[in-house]
Coordinates of C-alpha atoms in Angstrom, one line a residue:
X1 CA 0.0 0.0 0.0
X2 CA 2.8 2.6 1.0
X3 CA 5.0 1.8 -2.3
X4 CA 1.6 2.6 -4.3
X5 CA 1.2 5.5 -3.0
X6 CA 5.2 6.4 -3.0
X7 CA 5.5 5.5 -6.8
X8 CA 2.3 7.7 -7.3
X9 CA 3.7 10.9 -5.4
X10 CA 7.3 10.3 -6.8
X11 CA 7.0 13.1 -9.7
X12 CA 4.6 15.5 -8.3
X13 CA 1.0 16.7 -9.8
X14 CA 0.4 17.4 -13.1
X15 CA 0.4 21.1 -14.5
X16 CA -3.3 20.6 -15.0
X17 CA -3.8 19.7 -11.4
X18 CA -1.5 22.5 -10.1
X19 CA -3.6 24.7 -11.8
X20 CA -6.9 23.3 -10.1
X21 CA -5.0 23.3 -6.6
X22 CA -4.1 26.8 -6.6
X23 CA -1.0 27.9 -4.4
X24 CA -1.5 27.7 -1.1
X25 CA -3.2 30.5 0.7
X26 CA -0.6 33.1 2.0
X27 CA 2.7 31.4 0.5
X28 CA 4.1 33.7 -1.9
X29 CA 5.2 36.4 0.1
X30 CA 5.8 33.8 3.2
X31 CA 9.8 33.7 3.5
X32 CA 11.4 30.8 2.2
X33 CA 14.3 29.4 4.1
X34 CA 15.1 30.0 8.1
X35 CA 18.4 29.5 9.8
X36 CA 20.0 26.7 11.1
X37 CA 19.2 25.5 14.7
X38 CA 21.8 23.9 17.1
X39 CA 23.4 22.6 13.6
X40 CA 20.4 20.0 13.0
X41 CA 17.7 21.8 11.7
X42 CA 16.9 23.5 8.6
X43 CA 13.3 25.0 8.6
X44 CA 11.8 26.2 5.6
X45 CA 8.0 26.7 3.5
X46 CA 7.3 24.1 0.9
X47 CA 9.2 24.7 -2.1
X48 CA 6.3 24.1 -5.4
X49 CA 7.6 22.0 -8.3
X50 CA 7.7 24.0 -11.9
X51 CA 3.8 22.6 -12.2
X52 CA 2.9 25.7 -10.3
X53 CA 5.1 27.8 -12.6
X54 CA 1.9 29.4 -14.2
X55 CA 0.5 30.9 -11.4
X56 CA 3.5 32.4 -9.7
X57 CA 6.4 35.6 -10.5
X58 CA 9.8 34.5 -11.2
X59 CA 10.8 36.0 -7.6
X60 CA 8.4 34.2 -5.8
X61 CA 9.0 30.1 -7.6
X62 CA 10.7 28.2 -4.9
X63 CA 11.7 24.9 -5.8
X64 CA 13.2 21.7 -4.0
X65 CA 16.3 22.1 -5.8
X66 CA 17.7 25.6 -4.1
X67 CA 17.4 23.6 -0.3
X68 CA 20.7 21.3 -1.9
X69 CA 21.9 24.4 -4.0
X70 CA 22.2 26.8 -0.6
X71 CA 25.2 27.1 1.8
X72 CA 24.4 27.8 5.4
X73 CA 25.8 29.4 8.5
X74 CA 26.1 27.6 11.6
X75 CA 27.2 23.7 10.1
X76 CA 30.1 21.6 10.1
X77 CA 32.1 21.5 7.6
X78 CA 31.1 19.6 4.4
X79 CA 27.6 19.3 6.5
X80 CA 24.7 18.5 4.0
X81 CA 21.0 18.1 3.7
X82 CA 20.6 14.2 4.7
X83 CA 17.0 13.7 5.7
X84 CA 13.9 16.0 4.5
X85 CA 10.7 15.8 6.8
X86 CA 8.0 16.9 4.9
X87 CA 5.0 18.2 7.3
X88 CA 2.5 19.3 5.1
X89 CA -0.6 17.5 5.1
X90 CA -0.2 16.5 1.3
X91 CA 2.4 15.7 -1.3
X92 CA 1.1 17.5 -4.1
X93 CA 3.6 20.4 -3.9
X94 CA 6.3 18.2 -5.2
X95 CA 7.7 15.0 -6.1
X96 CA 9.6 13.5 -3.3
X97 CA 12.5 12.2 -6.3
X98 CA 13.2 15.9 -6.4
X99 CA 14.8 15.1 -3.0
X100 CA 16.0 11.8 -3.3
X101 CA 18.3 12.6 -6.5
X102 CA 20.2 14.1 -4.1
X103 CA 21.1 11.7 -2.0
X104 CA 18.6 12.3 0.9
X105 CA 16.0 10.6 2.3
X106 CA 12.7 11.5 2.2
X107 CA 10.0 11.3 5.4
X108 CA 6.9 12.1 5.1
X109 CA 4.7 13.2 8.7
X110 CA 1.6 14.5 7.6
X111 CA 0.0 16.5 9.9
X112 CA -3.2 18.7 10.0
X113 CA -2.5 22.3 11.0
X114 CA -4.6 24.5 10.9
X115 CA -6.3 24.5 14.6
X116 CA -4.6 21.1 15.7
X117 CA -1.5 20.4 16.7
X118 CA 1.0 17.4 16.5
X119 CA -0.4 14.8 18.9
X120 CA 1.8 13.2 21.2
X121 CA 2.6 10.0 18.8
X122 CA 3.0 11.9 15.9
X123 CA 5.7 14.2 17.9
X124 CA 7.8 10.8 19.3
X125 CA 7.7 9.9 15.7
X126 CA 9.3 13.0 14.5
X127 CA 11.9 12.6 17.7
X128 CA 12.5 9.1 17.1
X129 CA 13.2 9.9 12.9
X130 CA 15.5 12.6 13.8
X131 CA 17.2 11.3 17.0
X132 CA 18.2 8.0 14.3
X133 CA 19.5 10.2 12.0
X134 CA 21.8 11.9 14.5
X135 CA 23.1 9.2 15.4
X136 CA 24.0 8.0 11.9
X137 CA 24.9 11.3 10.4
X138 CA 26.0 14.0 13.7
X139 CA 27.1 16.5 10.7
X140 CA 24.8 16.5 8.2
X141 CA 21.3 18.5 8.1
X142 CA 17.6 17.7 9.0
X143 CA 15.1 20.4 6.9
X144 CA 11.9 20.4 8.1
X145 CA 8.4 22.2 6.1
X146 CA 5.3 22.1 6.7
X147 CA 3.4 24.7 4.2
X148 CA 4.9 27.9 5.5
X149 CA 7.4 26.4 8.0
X150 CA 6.1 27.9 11.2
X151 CA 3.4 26.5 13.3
X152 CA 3.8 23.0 12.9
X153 CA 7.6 22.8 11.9
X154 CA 8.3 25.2 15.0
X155 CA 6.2 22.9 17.2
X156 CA 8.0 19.6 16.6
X157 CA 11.4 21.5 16.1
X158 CA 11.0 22.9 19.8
X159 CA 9.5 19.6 21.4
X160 CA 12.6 17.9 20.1
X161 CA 15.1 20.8 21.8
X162 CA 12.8 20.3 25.0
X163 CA 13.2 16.7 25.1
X164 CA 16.2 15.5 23.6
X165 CA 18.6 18.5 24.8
X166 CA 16.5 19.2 27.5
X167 CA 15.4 23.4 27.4
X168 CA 12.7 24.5 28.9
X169 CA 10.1 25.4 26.7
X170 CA 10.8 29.1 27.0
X171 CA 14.5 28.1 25.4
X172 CA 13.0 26.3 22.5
X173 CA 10.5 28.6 21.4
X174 CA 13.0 31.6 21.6
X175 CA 15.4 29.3 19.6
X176 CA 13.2 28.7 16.9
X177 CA 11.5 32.6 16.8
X178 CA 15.7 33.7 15.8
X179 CA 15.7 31.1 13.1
X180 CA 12.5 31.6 11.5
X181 CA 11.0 35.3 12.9
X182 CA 8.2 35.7 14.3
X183 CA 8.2 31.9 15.1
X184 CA 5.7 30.4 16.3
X185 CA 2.4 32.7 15.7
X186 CA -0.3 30.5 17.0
X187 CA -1.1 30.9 20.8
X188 CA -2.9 27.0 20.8
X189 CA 0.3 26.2 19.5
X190 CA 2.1 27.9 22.0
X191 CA -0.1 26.8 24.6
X192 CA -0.4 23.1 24.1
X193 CA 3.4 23.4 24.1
X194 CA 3.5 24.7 27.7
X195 CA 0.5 22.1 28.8
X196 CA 2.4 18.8 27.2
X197 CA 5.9 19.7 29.0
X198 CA 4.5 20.7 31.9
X199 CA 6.0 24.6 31.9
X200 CA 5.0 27.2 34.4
X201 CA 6.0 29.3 31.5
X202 CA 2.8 31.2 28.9
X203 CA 3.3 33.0 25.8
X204 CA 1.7 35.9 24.1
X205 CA 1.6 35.1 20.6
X206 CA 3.0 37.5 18.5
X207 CA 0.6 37.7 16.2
X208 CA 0.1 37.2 12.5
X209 CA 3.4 38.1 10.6
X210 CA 3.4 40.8 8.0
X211 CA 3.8 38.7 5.4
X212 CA 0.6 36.7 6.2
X213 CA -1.7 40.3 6.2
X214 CA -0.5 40.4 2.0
X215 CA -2.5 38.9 -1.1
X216 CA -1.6 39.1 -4.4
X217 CA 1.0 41.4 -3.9
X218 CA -0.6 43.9 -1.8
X219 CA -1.0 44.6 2.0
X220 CA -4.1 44.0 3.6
X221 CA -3.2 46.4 6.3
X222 CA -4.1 49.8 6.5
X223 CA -5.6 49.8 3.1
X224 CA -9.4 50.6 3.1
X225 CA -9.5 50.5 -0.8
X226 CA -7.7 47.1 -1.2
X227 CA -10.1 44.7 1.0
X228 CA -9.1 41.6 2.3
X229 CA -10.1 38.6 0.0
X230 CA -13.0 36.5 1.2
X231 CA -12.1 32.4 1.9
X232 CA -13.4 30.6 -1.2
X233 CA -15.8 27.6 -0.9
X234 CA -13.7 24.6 -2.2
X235 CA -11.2 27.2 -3.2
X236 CA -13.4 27.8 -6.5
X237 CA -16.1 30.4 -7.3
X238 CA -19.1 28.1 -7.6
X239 CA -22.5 29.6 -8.3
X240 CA -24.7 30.2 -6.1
X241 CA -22.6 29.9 -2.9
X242 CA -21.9 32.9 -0.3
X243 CA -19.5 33.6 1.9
X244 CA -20.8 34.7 5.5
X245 CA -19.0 37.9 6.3
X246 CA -21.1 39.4 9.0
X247 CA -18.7 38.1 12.7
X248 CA -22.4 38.4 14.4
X249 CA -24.0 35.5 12.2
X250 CA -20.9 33.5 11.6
X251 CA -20.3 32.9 15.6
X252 CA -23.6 32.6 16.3
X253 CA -23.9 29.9 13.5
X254 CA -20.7 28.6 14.6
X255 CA -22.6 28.1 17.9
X256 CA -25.2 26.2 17.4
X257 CA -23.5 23.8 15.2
X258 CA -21.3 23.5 18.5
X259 CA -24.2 22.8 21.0
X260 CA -25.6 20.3 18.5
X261 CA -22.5 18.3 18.2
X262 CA -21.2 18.7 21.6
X263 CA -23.2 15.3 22.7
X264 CA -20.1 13.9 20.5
X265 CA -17.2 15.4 22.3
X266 CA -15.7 14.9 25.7
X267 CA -14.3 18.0 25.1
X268 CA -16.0 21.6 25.2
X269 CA -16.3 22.6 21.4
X270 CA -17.3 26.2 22.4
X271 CA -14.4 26.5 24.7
X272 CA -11.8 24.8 21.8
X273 CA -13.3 26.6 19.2
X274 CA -11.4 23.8 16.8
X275 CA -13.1 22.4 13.7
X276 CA -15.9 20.0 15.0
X277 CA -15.6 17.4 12.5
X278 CA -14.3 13.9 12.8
X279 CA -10.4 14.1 12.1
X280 CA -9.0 10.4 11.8
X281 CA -5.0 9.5 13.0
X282 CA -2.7 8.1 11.1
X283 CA -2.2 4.3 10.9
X284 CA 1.2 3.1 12.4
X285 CA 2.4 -0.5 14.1
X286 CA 0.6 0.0 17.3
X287 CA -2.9 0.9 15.8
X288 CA -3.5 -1.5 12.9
X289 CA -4.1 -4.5 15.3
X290 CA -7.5 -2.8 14.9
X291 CA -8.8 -3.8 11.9
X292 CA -8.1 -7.5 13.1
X293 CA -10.0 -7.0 16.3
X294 CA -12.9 -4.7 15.2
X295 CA -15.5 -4.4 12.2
X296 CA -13.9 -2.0 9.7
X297 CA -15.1 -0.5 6.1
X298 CA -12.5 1.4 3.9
X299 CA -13.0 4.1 1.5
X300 CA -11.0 7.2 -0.2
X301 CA -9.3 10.0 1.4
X302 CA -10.2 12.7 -1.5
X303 CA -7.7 15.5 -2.8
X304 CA -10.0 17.5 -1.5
X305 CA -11.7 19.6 1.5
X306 CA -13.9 17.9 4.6
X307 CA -17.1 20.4 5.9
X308 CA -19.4 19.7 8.6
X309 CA -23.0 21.1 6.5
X310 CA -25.5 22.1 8.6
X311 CA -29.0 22.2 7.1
X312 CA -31.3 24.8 9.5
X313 CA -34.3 25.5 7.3
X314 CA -34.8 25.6 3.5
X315 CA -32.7 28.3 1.8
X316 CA -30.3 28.1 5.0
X317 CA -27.5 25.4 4.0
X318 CA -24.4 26.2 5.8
X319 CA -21.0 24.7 5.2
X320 CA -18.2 25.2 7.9
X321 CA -14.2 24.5 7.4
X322 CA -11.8 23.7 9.0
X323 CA -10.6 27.1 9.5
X324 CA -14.3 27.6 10.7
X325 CA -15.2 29.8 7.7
X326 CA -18.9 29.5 7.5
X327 CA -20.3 29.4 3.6
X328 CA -24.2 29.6 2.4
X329 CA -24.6 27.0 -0.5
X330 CA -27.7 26.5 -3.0
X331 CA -28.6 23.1 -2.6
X332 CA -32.0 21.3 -1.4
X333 CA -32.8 18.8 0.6
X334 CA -36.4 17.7 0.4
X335 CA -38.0 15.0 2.8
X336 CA -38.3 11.7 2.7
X337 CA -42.1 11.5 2.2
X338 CA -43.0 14.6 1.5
X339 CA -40.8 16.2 -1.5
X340 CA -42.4 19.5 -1.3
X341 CA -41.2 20.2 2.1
X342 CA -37.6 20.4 3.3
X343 CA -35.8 19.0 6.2
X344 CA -34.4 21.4 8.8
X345 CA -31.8 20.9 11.5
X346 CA -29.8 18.1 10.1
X347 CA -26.1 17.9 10.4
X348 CA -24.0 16.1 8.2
X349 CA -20.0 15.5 7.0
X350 CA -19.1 15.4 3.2
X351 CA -15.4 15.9 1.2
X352 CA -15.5 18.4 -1.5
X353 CA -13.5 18.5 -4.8
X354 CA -13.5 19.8 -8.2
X355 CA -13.1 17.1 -10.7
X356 CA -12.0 18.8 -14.6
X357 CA -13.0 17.4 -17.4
X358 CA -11.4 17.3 -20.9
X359 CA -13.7 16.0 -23.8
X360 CA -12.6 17.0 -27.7
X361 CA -10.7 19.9 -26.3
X362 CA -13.7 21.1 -24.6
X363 CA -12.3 21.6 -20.7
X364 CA -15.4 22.1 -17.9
X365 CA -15.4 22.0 -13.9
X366 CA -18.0 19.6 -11.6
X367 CA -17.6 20.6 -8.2
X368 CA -18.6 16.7 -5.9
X369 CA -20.2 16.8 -2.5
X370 CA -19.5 13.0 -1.1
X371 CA -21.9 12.8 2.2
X372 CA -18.9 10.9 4.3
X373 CA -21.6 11.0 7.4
X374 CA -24.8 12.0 8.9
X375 CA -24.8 13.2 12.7
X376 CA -28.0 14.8 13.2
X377 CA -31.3 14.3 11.0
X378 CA -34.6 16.8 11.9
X379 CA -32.7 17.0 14.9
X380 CA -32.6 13.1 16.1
X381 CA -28.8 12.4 17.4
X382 CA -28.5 9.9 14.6
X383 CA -25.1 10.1 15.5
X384 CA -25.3 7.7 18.3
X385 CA -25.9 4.8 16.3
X386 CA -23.4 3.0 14.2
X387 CA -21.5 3.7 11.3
X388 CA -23.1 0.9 9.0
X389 CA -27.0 2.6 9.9
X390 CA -25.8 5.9 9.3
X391 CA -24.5 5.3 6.0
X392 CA -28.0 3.7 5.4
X393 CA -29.5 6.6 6.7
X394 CA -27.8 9.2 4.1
X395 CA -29.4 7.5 1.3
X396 CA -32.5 7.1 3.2
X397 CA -32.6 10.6 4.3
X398 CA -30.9 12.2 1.8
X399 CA -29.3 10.9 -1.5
X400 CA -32.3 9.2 -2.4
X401 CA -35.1 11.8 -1.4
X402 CA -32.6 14.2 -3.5
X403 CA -32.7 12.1 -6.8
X404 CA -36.5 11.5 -6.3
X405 CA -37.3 15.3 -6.6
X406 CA -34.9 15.4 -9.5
X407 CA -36.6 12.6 -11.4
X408 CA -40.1 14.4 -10.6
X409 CA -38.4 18.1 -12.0
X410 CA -38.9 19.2 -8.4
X411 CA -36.0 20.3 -8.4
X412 CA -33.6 22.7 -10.1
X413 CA -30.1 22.3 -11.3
X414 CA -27.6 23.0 -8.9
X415 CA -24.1 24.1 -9.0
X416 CA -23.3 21.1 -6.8
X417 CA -23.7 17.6 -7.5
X418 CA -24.3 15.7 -4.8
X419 CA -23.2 11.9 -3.9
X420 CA -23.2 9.3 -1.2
X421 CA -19.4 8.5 -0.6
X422 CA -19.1 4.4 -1.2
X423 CA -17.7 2.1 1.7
X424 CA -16.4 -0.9 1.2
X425 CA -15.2 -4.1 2.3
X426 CA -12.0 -4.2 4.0
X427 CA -10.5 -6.7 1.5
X428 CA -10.8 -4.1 -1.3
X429 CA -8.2 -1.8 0.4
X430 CA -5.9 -2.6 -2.5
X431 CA -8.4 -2.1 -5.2
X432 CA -9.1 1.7 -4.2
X433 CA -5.6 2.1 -4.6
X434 CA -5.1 0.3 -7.9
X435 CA -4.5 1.9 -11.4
X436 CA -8.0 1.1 -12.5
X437 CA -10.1 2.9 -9.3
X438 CA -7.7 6.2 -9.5
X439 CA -8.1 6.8 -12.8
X440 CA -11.7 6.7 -12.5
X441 CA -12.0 8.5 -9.6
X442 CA -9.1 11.0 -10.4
X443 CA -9.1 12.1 -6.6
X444 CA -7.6 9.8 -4.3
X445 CA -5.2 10.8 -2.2
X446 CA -4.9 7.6 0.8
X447 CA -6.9 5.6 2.7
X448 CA -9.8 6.0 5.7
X449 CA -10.1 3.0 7.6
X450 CA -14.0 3.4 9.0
X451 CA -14.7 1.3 12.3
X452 CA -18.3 0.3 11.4
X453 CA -20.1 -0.6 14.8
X454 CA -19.1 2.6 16.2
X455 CA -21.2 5.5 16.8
X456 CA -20.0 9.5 15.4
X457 CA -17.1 11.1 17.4
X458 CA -16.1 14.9 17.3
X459 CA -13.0 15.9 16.4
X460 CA -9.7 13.2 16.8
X461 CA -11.2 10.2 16.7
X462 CA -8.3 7.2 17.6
X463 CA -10.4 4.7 16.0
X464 CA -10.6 5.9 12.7
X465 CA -7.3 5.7 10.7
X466 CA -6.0 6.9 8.1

């Protein structure tokens, strides 16, 4: 399963797909390359391979190539770039051979961001990888992205100075601010930080860096005539769908969807303010005894973007992000037995994409909603009950309702098409990931590991693996 997916990331994204990804939000003015740390680490953004050339000024095209073409301050002599860590939670920027032509080994961690940080296992992995590599190679260089190289990159960067070298966390986070100014921005970065080593010490956080208040070239400080871009739904302009730009509505949507999932969470949502939405962990030795000692189904992980929608009333369909942006989207959902009416305080997961399509040189966009999985229906905590009824219960309760008011012109053409995402038997794990299945579904990034007798669960979910 690994070498498939290895063989399939080896020489990057095609130009087309770049050009369908975008570049990442905030990147092109982020700095490139830090400074050296205690002669070990070299933290950096994610270089872009030339696919991305298109979209970006000659001064701003950062590639994996100028890592192994700099010389830095601070190393040993003859000291080079061994082991790359890649951070980012994807490996479409580039092609991982771009770093093994050069003689250095290639790891990938991919982690989140965003609002959640490196768990506790995912930071003794990144330890453990670099501690092993010391040992083998005390000169050489360890250079560490995620997609701007602060947040996460600072976070494991500093837990390994706390706990190999033994600084206080205060040490560590100084350390890494001098390499890579302002450091770490995020204060639930900073926080967790203090919480998981135990310090007495707290942190202000700096704030967002200049170079994170710019789009397209152009300050979003200070500048009444130059307003700051709205987040995009899917990262597309799709008819019909509305950003929600009033604070007042957004929270107090925000809110609710909060207070209707809390029954999920042993945590309090309101209080972490984190996207709500199921988040699986990565598979490794100690957690894949699971799908010998519990049900499991297997489907997709999409090159794509995971909502929690929240359906309050006809004409009110909400879509929330993982940055919690909230979005208004055209789409119906009529009941069951009644078509003509609509259902109202439902709460459900789906994956987004954009899938392009190229017939006799004519090239056109679909924009996908998969339903992944149904929480809340007309307010019952359907939730609660396992996996294998809930998937039942999207195409009960929505899928098929949907395609019956289609059939009976009902309803309108949407913007949106909108799909029940497939499960499947455990035993075609290697089918998903074959030639045949990719090519037809064009979007598949990895695997999700579904435990099937388990009821809905709120934000990291151990049992659910990627």
């Amino acid at each position: 399963m690994d070498q498939t997916l290895k063989e399939k990331h080896a020489n990057g994204i095609t130009k087309e797909k770049a050009m369908e990804f975008g570049i990442p939000n905030h990147w092109e003015n982020c700095p490139k390359i830090g400074k050296i740390i205690q002669g070990i680490f070299l933290p950096f953004k994610t270089p872009l391979s030339d696919a991305y050339d298109d979209l970006l000024e000659d001064a701003t095209k950062f590639y994996p190539q100028e890592i192994f073409d700099n010389t830095f301050e601070g190393v040993k002599d003859g000291a080079k770039v061994k082991l790359w860590i890649n951070l980012s939670n994807t490996e479409r920027y580039y092609g991982w051979k771009a770093v093994t032509s050069n003689d250095c080994q290639y790891v990938h961690i991919p982690l989140r961001g965003h609002n959640e940080t490196p768990s506790e296992e995912e930071t003794k992995k990144f330890i453990g990888i670099v501690n092993d590599f010391v040992k083998e190679y005390p000169n050489d260089i360890v250079a560490v992205h995620c997609t701007h190289g602060f947040n996460r990159t600072g976070f494991l960067i500093a837990s390994y100075l706390i706990q190999t070298m033994k600084w206080n966390v205060e040490k560590a986070v100084k350390e890494f601010a001098e390499a890579r100014p302002n450091g770490i921005y995020k204060e639930d970065y900073l926080k967790d930080l203090c919480q998981r080593f135990d310090s007495p010490d707290s942190f202000e956080a700096p704030g967002l860096p200049v170079w994170h208040n710019i789009v397209d070239g152009i300050s979003e400080m200070g500048l009444e005539d130059k307003p700051k871009r709205n987040p995009r739904f899917n990262n597309a302009n799709i008819r019909g769908v509305h950003f929600i730009d009033d604070p007042e509505k957004q929270e107090a949507l925000l809110k609710h969807l909060q207070k209707l999932l809390q029954p999920f969470s042993s945590m309090n949502l309101e209080a972490s303010n984190k996207f709500s939405g199921s988040q699986p962990v990565l598979m490794n030795k100690q957690n894949i005894c699971l799908l010998s000692s519990h049900p499991y189904k297997v489907t997709w992980k999409a090159y794509g973007t995971r909502y929690l929608i929240y359906i309050k009333v006809e004409n009110e369909i909400y879509a929330v992000d993982c940055d919690n942006n909230v979005f208004q989207l055209p789409l119906k959902f009529p009941k069951k037995d009644s078509l003509d009416e609509h259902i109202s305080e439902t709460v459900i997961e789906v994956d987004m994409i954009t899938e392009k399509n190229i017939v006799n040189e004519r090239i056109w966009y679909n924009n996908k909603m998969f339903i992944y999985d149904i929480i809340i229906h007309e307010g019952e905590e359907i939730g609660k009950k396992s996996y294998q009824e809930r998937y039942f219960a999207i195409n009960q309760f929505l899928t098929s309702p949907r395609s019956q008011a289609i059939k009976k012109r009902l309803s309108e053409k949407e913007s949106i098409y909108v799909f029940r995402k497939t499960i499947y038997n455990i035993s075609k794990s290697e089918f998903i990931l074959g030639p045949g299945f990719c090519e037809t579904t064009k979007h598949v990034d990895s695997l999700i590991f579904q435990p099937s007798e388990e009821p809905y669960t709120c934000e990291s979910n151990t049992n659910l693996l990627e």
